[in-house]
Amino acid sequence: MLTNWVVMPTCLPFVLRRCHTCASERFRASGKFRVNAHHKLIDAWLLVLCTGCGETAKLTLLERANVRSVRPELLDRLHANDPGLTAELLQDPAVRHRNRIALDWGDAWRLDTGGSDHLGREVIDVSVRFAARIPVRPVRLIAEGCGLPRAEVERLVTEGKVVSAVRLNSRLSGDFTFTLKR
């Protein structure tokens, strides 16, 4: 029987970027956007706040873009400070690359295993789905989902009792499946 687990975000991740005022390296997304128009050109930024001093920094989303090239629904969401758009844009690799930022998902996610009825079985087939691109080591997910220490899961992997088509010791942010034999 296949068990489904879901890795879900619980809040927005921290933005890792150096603050020019206090040299802190963590920002939190404010959920606010700044949009500025220059005749037929438009700029848009996502505002983030330093966790150390509260200074506001701007993450560039649009720079001197022609207004007609921007989808009207995107403009509406920017003007409305849509929190869902904040989450989407923070996960966009192009936005992260353009602004030279990384995300810290530390305590911003949880694993939903659907209950603990799978813990007593000898063989567990699990499908893990990611609701967002959250980089996590599969070994950590297996340990948390099965209530085992991480060292025990790593031992089971080396013994061949945890089998998967993906590398279980490296960070992963895409769906995968694994089988655990006790």
XYZ file of C-alpha atoms in Angstrom:
182
model
C 0.000 0.000 0.000
C 1.398 3.396 -1.023
C 1.520 6.065 1.667
C 1.507 9.735 0.619
C 3.520 12.374 2.457
C 3.474 16.097 1.680
C 6.165 18.677 2.473
C 4.241 21.924 2.952
C 5.360 25.481 3.656
C 4.057 26.928 6.920
C 5.251 30.490 6.308
C 7.501 32.438 3.962
C 11.203 31.610 4.138
C 13.845 34.122 5.207
C 15.732 35.863 2.410
C 19.498 35.534 2.757
C 21.161 38.759 1.678
C 23.575 41.125 3.378
C 22.081 44.272 4.935
C 23.930 47.456 3.999
C 23.037 49.107 7.307
C 23.763 46.540 10.032
C 25.549 43.677 8.212
C 22.798 41.197 9.151
C 22.191 38.514 6.538
C 18.498 37.713 7.025
C 15.467 39.520 5.668
C 11.797 38.672 5.904
C 9.362 39.391 3.106
C 6.952 42.166 4.007
C 4.372 41.033 1.465
C 4.348 44.526 -0.044
C 5.293 45.550 -3.559
C 6.445 48.885 -4.924
C 5.424 49.696 -8.481
C 6.733 52.765 -10.287
C 5.745 53.832 -13.807
C 7.685 56.089 -16.174
C 5.349 56.823 -19.076
C 5.315 53.486 -20.948
C 7.938 51.800 -18.764
C 7.360 50.145 -15.405
C 9.534 49.009 -12.472
C 8.384 46.651 -9.706
C 10.073 45.519 -6.492
C 9.266 43.173 -3.624
C 10.028 44.864 -0.299
C 11.916 42.876 2.344
C 12.772 43.925 5.907
C 16.070 43.279 7.700
C 15.594 41.128 10.795
C 18.417 42.987 12.555
C 17.597 46.661 12.068
C 14.281 46.730 10.181
C 15.789 48.474 7.147
C 13.806 47.994 3.921
C 15.490 46.524 0.840
C 14.010 46.052 -2.629
C 14.176 42.878 -4.707
C 13.862 43.740 -8.398
C 10.995 42.038 -10.216
C 10.565 44.267 -13.287
C 13.046 46.824 -14.521
C 12.131 49.311 -17.234
C 9.664 46.850 -18.737
C 7.159 48.036 -21.307
C 3.759 48.256 -19.626
C 2.094 46.405 -22.515
C 4.462 43.441 -22.060
C 3.310 42.864 -18.454
C 0.213 40.702 -17.992
C -2.710 42.772 -16.588
C -3.459 40.160 -13.905
C 0.171 40.375 -12.686
C -0.131 44.156 -12.415
C -3.383 43.777 -10.472
C -1.737 41.338 -8.056
C 1.259 43.678 -7.595
C -1.016 46.640 -6.851
C -3.097 44.535 -4.424
C 0.015 43.284 -2.521
C -1.110 39.679 -3.107
C 0.575 37.425 -0.470
C 0.348 34.425 -2.825
C 2.358 36.354 -5.403
C 5.046 37.012 -2.782
C 5.421 33.262 -2.215
C 5.478 32.542 -5.966
C 8.114 35.172 -6.706
C 10.401 34.148 -3.844
C 10.469 30.614 -5.270
C 11.141 31.812 -8.829
C 14.762 30.917 -9.707
C 15.022 33.891 -12.085
C 14.101 36.359 -9.307
C 16.557 34.739 -6.901
C 19.348 34.792 -9.490
C 18.680 38.376 -10.566
C 18.794 39.644 -6.967
C 21.597 37.302 -5.832
C 19.604 35.941 -2.914
C 19.063 32.545 -1.337
C 16.201 31.318 0.832
C 16.415 29.903 4.345
C 13.583 27.398 4.779
C 14.774 26.468 8.325
C 11.482 26.339 10.251
C 9.189 27.385 7.413
C 7.890 23.921 6.462
C 6.305 20.808 7.922
C 5.880 17.192 6.884
C 2.318 15.887 6.686
C 2.399 12.077 6.881
C -1.359 11.585 7.131
C -1.129 9.800 10.489
C 1.020 7.192 12.185
C -0.652 3.976 11.000
C 2.336 3.213 8.703
C 4.864 3.036 11.572
C 4.161 -0.582 12.569
C 4.467 -2.140 9.098
C 7.457 -4.194 7.947
C 7.546 -2.630 4.459
C 6.523 0.947 3.762
C 6.140 2.379 0.243
C 6.015 6.170 0.435
C 5.425 8.838 -2.187
C 6.732 12.243 -1.069
C 5.252 15.310 -2.760
C 6.524 18.869 -2.361
C 3.877 21.614 -2.246
C 6.672 24.168 -2.852
C 10.339 24.048 -3.890
C 11.725 23.448 -0.402
C 15.234 21.936 -0.436
C 15.352 19.171 2.193
C 17.460 16.035 2.544
C 15.247 12.955 2.027
C 17.038 11.262 4.943
C 15.689 14.002 7.231
C 12.149 13.533 5.879
C 12.312 9.760 6.340
C 13.637 10.159 9.887
C 10.928 12.655 10.800
C 8.126 10.713 9.093
C 9.071 7.350 10.612
C 10.066 8.653 14.043
C 13.662 7.421 13.711
C 16.970 9.140 14.440
C 18.696 10.413 11.307
C 21.755 8.211 11.990
C 19.493 5.144 12.033
C 17.992 6.097 8.654
C 21.475 6.612 7.191
C 22.448 3.151 8.477
C 19.332 1.653 6.836
C 20.270 3.379 3.567
C 23.792 1.908 3.593
C 22.386 -1.550 4.418
C 19.999 -1.305 1.440
C 16.847 -1.324 3.566
C 15.797 2.104 2.304
C 15.615 2.115 -1.488
C 14.861 5.025 -3.812
C 15.598 6.156 -7.355
C 17.030 9.445 -6.011
C 20.089 10.125 -3.846
C 18.831 10.238 -0.293
C 21.789 12.123 1.223
C 21.638 15.257 -0.942
C 19.120 18.098 -0.859
C 16.045 17.585 -2.985
C 13.058 19.808 -3.737
C 11.136 17.582 -6.135
C 8.778 14.655 -5.650
C 10.240 11.190 -5.041
C 9.311 7.749 -3.748
C 11.112 5.328 -1.445
C 10.646 1.916 0.139
C 11.625 1.143 3.739
C 12.127 -2.503 4.766
C 12.580 -3.200 8.456
